[in-house]
mmCIF file of C-alpha atoms and ligand atoms in Angstrom:
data_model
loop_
_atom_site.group_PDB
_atom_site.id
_atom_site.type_symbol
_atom_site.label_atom_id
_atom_site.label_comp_id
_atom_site.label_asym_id
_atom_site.label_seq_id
_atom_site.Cartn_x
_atom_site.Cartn_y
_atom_site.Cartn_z
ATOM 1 C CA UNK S 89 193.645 -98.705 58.242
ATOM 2 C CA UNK S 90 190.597 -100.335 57.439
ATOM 3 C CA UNK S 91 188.991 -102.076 60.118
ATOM 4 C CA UNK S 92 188.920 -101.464 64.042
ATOM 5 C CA UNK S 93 188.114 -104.224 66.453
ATOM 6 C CA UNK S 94 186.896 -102.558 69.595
ATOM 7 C CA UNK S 95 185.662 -103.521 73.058
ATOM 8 C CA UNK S 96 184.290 -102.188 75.971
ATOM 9 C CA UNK S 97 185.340 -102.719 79.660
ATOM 10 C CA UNK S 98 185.891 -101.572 83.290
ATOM 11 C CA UNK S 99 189.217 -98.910 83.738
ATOM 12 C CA UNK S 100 191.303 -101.590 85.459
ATOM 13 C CA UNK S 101 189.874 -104.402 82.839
ATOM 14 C CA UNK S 102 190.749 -102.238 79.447
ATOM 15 C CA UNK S 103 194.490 -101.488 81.379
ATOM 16 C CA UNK S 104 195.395 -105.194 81.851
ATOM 17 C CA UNK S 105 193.860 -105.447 77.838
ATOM 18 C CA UNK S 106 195.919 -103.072 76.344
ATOM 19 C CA UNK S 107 199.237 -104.198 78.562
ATOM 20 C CA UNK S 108 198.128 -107.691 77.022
ATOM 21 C CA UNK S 109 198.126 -107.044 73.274
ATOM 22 C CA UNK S 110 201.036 -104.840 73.588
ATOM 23 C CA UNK S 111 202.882 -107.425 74.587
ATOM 24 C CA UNK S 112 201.454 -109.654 72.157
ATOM 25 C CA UNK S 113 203.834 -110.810 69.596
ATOM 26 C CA UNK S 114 201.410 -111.219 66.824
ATOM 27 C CA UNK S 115 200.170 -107.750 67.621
ATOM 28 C CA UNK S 116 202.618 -105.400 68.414
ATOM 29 C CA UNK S 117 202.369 -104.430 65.524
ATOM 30 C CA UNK S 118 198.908 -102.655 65.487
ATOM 31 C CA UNK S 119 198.108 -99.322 66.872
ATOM 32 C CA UNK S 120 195.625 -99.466 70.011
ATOM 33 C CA UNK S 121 193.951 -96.884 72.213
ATOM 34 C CA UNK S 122 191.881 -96.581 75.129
ATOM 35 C CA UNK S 123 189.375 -93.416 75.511
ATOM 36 C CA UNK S 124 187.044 -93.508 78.548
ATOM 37 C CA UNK S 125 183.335 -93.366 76.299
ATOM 38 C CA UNK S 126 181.541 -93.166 80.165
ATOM 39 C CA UNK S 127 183.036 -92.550 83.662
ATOM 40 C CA UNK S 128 184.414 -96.017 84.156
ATOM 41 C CA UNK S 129 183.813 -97.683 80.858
ATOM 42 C CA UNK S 130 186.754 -97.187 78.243
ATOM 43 C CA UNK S 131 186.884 -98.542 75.054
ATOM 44 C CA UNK S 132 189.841 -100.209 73.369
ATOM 45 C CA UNK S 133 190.628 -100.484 69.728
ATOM 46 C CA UNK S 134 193.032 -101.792 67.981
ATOM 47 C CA UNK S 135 193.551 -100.539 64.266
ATOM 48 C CA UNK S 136 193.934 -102.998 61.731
ATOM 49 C CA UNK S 137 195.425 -102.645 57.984
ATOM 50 C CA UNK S 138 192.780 -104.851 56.151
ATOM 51 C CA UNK S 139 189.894 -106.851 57.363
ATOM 52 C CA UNK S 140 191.030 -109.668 59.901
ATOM 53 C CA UNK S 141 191.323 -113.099 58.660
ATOM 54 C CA UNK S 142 189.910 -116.013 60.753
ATOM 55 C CA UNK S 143 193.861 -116.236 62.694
ATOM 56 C CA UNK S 144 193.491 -112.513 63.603
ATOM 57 C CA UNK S 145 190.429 -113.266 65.161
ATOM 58 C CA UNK S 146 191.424 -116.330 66.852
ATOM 59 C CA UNK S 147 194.454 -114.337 68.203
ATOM 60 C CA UNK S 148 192.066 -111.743 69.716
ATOM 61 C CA UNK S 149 189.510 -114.325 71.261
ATOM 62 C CA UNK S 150 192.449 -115.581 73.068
ATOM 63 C CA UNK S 151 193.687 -112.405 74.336
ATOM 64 C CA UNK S 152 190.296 -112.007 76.189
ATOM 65 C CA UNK S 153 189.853 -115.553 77.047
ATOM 66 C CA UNK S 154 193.393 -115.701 78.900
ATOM 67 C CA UNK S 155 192.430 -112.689 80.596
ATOM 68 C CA UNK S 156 188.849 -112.788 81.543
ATOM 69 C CA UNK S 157 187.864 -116.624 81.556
ATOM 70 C CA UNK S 158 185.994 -118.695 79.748
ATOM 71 C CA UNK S 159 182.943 -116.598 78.217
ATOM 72 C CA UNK S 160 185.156 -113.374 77.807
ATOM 73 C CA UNK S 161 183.470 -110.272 76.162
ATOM 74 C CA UNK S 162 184.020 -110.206 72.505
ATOM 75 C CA UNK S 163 186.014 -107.649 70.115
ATOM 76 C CA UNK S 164 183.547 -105.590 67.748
ATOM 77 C CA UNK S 165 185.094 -105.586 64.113
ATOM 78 C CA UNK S 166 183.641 -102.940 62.189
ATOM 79 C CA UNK S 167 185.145 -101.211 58.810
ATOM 80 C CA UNK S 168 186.559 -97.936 58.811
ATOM 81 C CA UNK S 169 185.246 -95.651 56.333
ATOM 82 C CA UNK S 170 187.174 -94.885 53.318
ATOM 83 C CA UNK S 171 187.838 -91.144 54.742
ATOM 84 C CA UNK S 172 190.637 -88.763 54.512
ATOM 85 C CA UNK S 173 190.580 -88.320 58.402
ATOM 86 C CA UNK S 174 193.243 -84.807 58.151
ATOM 87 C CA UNK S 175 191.176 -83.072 55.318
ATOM 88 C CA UNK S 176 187.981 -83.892 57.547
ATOM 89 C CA UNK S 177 189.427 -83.347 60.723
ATOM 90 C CA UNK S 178 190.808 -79.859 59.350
ATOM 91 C CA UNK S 179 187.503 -78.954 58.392
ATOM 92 C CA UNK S 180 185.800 -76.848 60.563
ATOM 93 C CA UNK S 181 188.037 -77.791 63.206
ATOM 94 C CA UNK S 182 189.318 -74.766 65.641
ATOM 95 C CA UNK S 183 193.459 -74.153 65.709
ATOM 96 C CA UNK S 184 194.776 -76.333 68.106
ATOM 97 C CA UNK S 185 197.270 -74.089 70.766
ATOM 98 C CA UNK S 186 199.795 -75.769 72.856
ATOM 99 C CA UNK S 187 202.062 -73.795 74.727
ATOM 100 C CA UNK S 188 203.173 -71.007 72.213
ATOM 101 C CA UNK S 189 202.704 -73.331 69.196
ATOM 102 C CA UNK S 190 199.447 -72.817 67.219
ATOM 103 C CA UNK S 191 198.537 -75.893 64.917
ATOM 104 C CA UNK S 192 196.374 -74.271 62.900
ATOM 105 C CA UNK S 193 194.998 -74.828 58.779
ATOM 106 C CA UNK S 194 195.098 -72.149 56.121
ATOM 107 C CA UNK S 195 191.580 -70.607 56.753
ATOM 108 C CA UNK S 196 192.903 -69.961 60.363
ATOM 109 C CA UNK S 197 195.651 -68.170 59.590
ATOM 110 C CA UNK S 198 194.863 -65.085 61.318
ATOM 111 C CA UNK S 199 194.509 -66.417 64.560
ATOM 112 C CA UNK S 200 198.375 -66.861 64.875
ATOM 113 C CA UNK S 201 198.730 -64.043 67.600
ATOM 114 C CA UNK S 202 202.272 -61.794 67.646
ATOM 115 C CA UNK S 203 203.941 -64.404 70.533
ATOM 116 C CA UNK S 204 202.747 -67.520 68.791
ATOM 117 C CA UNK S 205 204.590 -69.835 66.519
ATOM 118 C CA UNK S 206 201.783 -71.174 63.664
ATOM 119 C CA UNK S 207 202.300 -73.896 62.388
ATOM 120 C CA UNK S 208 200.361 -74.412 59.234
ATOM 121 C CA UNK S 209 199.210 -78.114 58.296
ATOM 122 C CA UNK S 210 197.506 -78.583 55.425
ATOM 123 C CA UNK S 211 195.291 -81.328 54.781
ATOM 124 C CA UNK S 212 196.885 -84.482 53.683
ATOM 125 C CA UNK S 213 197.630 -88.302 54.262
ATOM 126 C CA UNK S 214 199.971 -88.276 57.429
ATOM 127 C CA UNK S 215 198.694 -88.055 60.761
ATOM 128 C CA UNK S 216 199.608 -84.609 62.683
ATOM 129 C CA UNK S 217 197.334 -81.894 62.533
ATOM 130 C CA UNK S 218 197.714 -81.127 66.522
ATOM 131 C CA UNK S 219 194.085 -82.201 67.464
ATOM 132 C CA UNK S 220 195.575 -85.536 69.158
ATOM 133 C CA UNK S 221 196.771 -85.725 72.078
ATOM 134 C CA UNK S 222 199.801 -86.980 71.776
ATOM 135 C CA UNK S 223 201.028 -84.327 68.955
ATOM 136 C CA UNK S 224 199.997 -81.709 71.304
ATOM 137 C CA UNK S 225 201.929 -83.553 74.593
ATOM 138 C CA UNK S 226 204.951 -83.521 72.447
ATOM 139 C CA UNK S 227 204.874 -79.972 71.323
ATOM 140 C CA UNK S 228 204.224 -79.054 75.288
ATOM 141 C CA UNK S 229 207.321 -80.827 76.071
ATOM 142 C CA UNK S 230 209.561 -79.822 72.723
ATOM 143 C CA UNK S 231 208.894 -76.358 74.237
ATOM 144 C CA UNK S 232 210.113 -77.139 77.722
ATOM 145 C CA UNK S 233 213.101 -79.236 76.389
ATOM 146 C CA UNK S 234 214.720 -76.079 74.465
ATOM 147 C CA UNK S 235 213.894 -73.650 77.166
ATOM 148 C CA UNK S 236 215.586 -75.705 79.354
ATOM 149 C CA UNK S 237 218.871 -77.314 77.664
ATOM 150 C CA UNK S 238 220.859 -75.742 74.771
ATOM 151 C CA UNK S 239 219.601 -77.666 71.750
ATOM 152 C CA UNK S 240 222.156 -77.343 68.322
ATOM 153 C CA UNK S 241 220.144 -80.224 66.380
ATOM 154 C CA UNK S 242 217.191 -83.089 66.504
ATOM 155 C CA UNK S 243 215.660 -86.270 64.934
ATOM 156 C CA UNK S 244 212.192 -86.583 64.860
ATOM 157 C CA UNK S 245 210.928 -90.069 64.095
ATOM 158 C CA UNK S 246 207.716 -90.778 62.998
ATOM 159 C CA UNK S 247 207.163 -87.419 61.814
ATOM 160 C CA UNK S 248 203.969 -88.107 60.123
ATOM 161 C CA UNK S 249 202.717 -84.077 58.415
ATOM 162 C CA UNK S 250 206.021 -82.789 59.813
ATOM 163 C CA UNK S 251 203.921 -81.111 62.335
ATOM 164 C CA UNK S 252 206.951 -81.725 65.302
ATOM 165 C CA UNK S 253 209.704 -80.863 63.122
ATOM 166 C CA UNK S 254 208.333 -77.584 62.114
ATOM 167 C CA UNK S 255 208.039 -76.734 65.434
ATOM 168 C CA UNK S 256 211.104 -77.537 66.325
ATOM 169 C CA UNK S 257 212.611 -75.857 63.427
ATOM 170 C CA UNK S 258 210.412 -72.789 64.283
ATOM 171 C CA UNK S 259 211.055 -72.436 67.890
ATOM 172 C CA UNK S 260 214.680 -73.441 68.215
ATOM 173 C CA UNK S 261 216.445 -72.187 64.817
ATOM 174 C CA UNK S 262 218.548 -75.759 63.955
ATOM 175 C CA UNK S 263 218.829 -78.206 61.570
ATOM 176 C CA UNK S 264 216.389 -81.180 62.506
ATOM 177 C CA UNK S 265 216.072 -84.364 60.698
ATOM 178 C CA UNK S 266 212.168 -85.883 59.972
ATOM 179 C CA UNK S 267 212.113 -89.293 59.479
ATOM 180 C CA UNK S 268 209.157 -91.551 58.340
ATOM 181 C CA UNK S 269 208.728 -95.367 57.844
ATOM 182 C CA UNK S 270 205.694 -94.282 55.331
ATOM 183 C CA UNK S 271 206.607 -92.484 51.717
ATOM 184 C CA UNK S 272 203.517 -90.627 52.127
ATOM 185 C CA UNK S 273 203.889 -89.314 55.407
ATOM 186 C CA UNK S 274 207.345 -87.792 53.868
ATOM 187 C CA UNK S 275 205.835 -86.297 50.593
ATOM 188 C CA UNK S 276 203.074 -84.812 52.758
ATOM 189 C CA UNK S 277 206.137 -83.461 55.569
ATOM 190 C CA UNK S 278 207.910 -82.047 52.717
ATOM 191 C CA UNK S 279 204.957 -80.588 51.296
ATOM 192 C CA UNK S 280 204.517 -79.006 55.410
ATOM 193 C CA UNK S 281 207.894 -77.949 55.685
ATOM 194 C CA UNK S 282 207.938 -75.755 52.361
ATOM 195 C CA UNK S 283 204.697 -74.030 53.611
ATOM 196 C CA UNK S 284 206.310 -72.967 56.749
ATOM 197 C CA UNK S 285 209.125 -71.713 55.247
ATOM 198 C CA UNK S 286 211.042 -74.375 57.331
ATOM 199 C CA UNK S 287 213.121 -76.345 54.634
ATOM 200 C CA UNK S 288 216.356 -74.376 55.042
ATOM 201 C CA UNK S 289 216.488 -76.314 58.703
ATOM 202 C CA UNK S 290 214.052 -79.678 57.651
ATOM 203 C CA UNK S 291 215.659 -82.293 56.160
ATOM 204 C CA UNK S 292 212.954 -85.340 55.433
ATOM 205 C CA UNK S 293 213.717 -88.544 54.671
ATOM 206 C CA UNK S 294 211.921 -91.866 54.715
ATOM 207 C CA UNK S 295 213.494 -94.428 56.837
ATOM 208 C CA UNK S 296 212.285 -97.658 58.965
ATOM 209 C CA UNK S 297 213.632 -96.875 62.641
ATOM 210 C CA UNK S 298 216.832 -95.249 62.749
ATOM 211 C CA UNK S 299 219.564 -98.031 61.428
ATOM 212 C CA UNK S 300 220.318 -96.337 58.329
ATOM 213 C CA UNK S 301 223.656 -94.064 57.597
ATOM 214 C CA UNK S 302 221.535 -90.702 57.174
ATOM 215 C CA UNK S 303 221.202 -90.618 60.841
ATOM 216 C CA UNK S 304 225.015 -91.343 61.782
ATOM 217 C CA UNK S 305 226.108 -88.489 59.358
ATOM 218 C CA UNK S 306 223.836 -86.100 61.265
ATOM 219 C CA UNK S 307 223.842 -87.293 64.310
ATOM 220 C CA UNK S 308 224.166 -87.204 67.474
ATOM 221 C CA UNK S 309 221.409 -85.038 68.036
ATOM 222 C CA UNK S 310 220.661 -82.822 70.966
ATOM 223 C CA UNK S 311 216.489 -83.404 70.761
ATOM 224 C CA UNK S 312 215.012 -86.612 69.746
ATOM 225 C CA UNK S 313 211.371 -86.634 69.884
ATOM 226 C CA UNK S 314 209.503 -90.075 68.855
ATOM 227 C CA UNK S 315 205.597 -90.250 68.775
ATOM 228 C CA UNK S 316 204.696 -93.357 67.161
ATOM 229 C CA UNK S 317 203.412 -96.950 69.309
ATOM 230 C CA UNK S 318 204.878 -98.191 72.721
ATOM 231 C CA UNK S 319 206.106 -101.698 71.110
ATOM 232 C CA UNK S 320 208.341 -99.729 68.025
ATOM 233 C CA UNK S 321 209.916 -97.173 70.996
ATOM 234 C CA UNK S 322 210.681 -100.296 73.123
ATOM 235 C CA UNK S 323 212.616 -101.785 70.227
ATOM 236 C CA UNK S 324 214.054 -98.255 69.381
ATOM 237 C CA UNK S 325 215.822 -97.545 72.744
ATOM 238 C CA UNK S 326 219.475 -98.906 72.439
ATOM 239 C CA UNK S 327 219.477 -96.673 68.866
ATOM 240 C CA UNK S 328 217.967 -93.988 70.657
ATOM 241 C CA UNK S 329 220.265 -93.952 73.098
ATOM 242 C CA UNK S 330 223.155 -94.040 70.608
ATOM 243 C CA UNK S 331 222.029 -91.338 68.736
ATOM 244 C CA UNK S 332 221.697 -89.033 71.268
ATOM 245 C CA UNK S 333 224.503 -86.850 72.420
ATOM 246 C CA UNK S 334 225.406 -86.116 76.372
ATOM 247 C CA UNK S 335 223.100 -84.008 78.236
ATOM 248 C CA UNK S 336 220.674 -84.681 74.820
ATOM 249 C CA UNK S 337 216.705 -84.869 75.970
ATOM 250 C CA UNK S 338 214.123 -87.796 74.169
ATOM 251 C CA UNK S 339 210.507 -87.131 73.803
ATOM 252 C CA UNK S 340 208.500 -90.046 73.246
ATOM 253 C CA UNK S 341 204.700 -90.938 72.999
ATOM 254 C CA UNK S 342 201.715 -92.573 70.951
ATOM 255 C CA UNK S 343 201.314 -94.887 74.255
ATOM 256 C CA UNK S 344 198.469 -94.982 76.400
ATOM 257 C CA UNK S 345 199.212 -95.103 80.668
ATOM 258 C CA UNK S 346 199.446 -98.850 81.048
ATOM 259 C CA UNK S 347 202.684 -99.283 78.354
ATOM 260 C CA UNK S 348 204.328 -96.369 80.863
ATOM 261 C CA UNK S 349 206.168 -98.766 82.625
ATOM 262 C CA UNK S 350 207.160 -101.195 79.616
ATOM 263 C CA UNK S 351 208.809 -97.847 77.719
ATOM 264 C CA UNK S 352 210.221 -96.093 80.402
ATOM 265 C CA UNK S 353 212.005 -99.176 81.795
ATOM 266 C CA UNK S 354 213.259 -99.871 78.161
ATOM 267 C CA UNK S 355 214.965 -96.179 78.515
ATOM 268 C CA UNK S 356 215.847 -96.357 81.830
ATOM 269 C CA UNK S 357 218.329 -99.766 80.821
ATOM 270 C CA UNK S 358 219.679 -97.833 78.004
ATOM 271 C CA UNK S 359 221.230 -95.307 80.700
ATOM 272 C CA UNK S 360 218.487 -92.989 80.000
ATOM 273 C CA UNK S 361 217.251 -90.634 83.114
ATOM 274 C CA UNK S 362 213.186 -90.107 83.599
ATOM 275 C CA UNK S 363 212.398 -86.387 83.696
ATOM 276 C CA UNK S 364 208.696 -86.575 83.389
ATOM 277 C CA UNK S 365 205.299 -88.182 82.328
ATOM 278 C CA UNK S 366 202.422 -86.676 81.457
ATOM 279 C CA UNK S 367 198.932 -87.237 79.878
ATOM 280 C CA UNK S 368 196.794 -85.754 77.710
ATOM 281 C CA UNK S 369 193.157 -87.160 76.632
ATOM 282 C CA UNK S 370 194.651 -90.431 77.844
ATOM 283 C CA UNK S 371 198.060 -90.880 75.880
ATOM 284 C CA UNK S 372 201.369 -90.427 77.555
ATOM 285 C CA UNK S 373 204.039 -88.339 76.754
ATOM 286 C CA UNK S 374 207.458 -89.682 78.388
ATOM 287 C CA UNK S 375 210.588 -87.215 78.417
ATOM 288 C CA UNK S 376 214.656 -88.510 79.569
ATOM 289 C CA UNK S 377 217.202 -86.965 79.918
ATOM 290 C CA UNK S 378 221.206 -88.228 78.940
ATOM 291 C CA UNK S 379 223.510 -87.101 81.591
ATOM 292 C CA UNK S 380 226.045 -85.207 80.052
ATOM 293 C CA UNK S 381 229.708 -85.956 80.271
ATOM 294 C CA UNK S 382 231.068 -85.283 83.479
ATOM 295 C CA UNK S 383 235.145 -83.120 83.420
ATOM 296 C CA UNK S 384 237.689 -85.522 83.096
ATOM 297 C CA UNK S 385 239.210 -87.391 86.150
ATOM 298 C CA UNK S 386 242.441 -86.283 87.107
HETATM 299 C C1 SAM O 610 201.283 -91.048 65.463
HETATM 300 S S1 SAM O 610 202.051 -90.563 63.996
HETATM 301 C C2 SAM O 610 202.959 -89.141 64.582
HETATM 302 C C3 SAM O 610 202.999 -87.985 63.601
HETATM 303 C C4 SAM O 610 203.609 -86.704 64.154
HETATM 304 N N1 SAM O 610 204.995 -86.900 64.545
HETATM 305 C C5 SAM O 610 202.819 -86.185 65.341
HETATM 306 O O1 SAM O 610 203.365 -86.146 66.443
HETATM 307 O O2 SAM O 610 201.641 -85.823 65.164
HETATM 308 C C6 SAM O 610 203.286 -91.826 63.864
HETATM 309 C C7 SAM O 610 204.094 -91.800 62.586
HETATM 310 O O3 SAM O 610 205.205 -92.676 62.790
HETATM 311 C C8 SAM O 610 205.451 -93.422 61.625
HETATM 312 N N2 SAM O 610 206.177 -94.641 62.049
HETATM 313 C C9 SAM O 610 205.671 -95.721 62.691
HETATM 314 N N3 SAM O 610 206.653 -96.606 62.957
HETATM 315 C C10 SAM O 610 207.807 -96.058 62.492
HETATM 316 C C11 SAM O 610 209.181 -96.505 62.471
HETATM 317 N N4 SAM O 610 209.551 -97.681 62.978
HETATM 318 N N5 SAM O 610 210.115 -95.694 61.896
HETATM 319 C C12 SAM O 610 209.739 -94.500 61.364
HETATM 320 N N6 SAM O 610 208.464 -94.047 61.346
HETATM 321 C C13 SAM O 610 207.516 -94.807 61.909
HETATM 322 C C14 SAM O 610 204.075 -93.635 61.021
HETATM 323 O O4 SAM O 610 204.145 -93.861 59.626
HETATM 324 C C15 SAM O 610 203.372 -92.301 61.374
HETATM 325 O O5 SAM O 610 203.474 -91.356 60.326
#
């Protein structure tokens, strides 16, 4: 990322925004959040791989201007700085609990308790470190999901520093798969796996959605747990679906509580069953259920 374009609004005015450009052809693309900066005023951003051309621009002006009239409040582009955001955010930054897991970074080490499962990140170039919200929603629910169903294997797309994977792999003792559209994200997972000792369950590969043969040979899985944007897992569902075996649970997020309804719809017409939603520091983390095969009629 190098640029953000951000704006601030009312709650119900940055909602109808971000249902907007998710359903925005030309920007479904882009990854967008909402954080409330003041009681009542949130602030959306969109993140943006390069520094928007004139047609970007006119795209977001009107976005606004179909929405809020004819003098609309205007996107703020401003340049990221050229930062390694996981060494920085690592730095200094406490261990990260959520349920039993412990996110934590090598200086932290010792604060993995006897009960806990640690998992170490170290810094890199993939998101994951457990300090979002989203990470943490899905390790909350990973934790639920294999209390509550036998779980023999699981796909984790998106899997960014491997952060979900691990945690799978530490927690539930099976093989899981780690997929990543990004050839970084899967040298830095590997690198994560090997640390926690997790590569003899781990596999990680890099892969654009889940199309390709690797996941058909190790497939269907019992977990599938998805955190990357609301318009990708809308696309994903029917291969979702197909990949998961009966009774299997799927974990998504990386959406914010207005693209709810868009994903869980998506699920729901794949034959997918809605367990549960719930938030943390405003993203959404979505779990379904597959029924599993009923006995055969006599
Ligand atoms: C928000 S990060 C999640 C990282 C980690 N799983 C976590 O929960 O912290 C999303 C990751 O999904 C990857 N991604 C986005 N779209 C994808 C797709 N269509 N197929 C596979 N990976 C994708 C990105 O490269 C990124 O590493």
């Amino acid at each position: 990322m190098t640029h953000t374009a951000s704006i601030t609004l009312s709650e119900s005015d940055a909602f109808r925004l971000v249902t907007a450009l998710d359903e925005d052809l030309a920007l479904t693309h882009l990854a967008v959040d909402a954080v409330e900066e003041a009681p009542g005023r949130w602030r959306v951003t969109l993140y943006l791989p390069e520094a928007p051309d004139n047609g970007l621009v006119a795209i977001l002006a009107a976005a606004t201007q179909a929405l809020f009239g004819a003098a609309p409040p205007a996107f703020a582009i401003a340049p990221l700085p050229e930062t390694n955001w996981v060494a920085k955010s690592l730095q200094g930054l406490k261990p990260v609990r959520a349920g039993r897991f412990l996110v934590h970074g090598a200086h932290d080490r010792d604060k993995v308790r006897a009960n806990d499962i640690g998992i170490e990140i170290e810094a890199g170039e993939a998101f994951g470190t457990g300090h979002h919200g989203t990470t943490a929603g899905c390790l909350l629910a990973i934790e639920r999901a294999v209390r509550t169903r036998p779980i023999r294997n699981a796909l984790d797309i998106g899997t960014g520093s491997g952060v979900l994977a691990i945690g799978i792999a530490k927690l539930a003792h099976v093989p899981v798969l780690a997929s990543d559209i990004d050839p970084v994200a899967t040298r830095v997972a590997a690198a994560n796996v090997r640390l926690n000792e997790a590569h003899p369950e781990v596999r990680v590969v890099t892969a654009a959605g889940i199309g390709s043969r690797v996941f058909r040979v190790n497939g269907p899985f019992d977990l599938i747990v998805a955190n990357i944007l609301a318009g990708p897992l809308v696309m994903l569902a029917p291969s979702i679906r197909r990949a998961l075996a009966p009774g299997g649970t799927v974990i998504l997020s990386g959406l914010v509580p207005p693209q709810t309804n868009r994903v869980a719809a998506a699920y729901r017409a794949a034959g997918l069953r809605f367990e549960r939603a719930e938030s943390r520091e405003e993203w959404m983390t979505l779990t379904f259920t597959l029924p599993p095969v009923g006995p055969p009629r006599r």
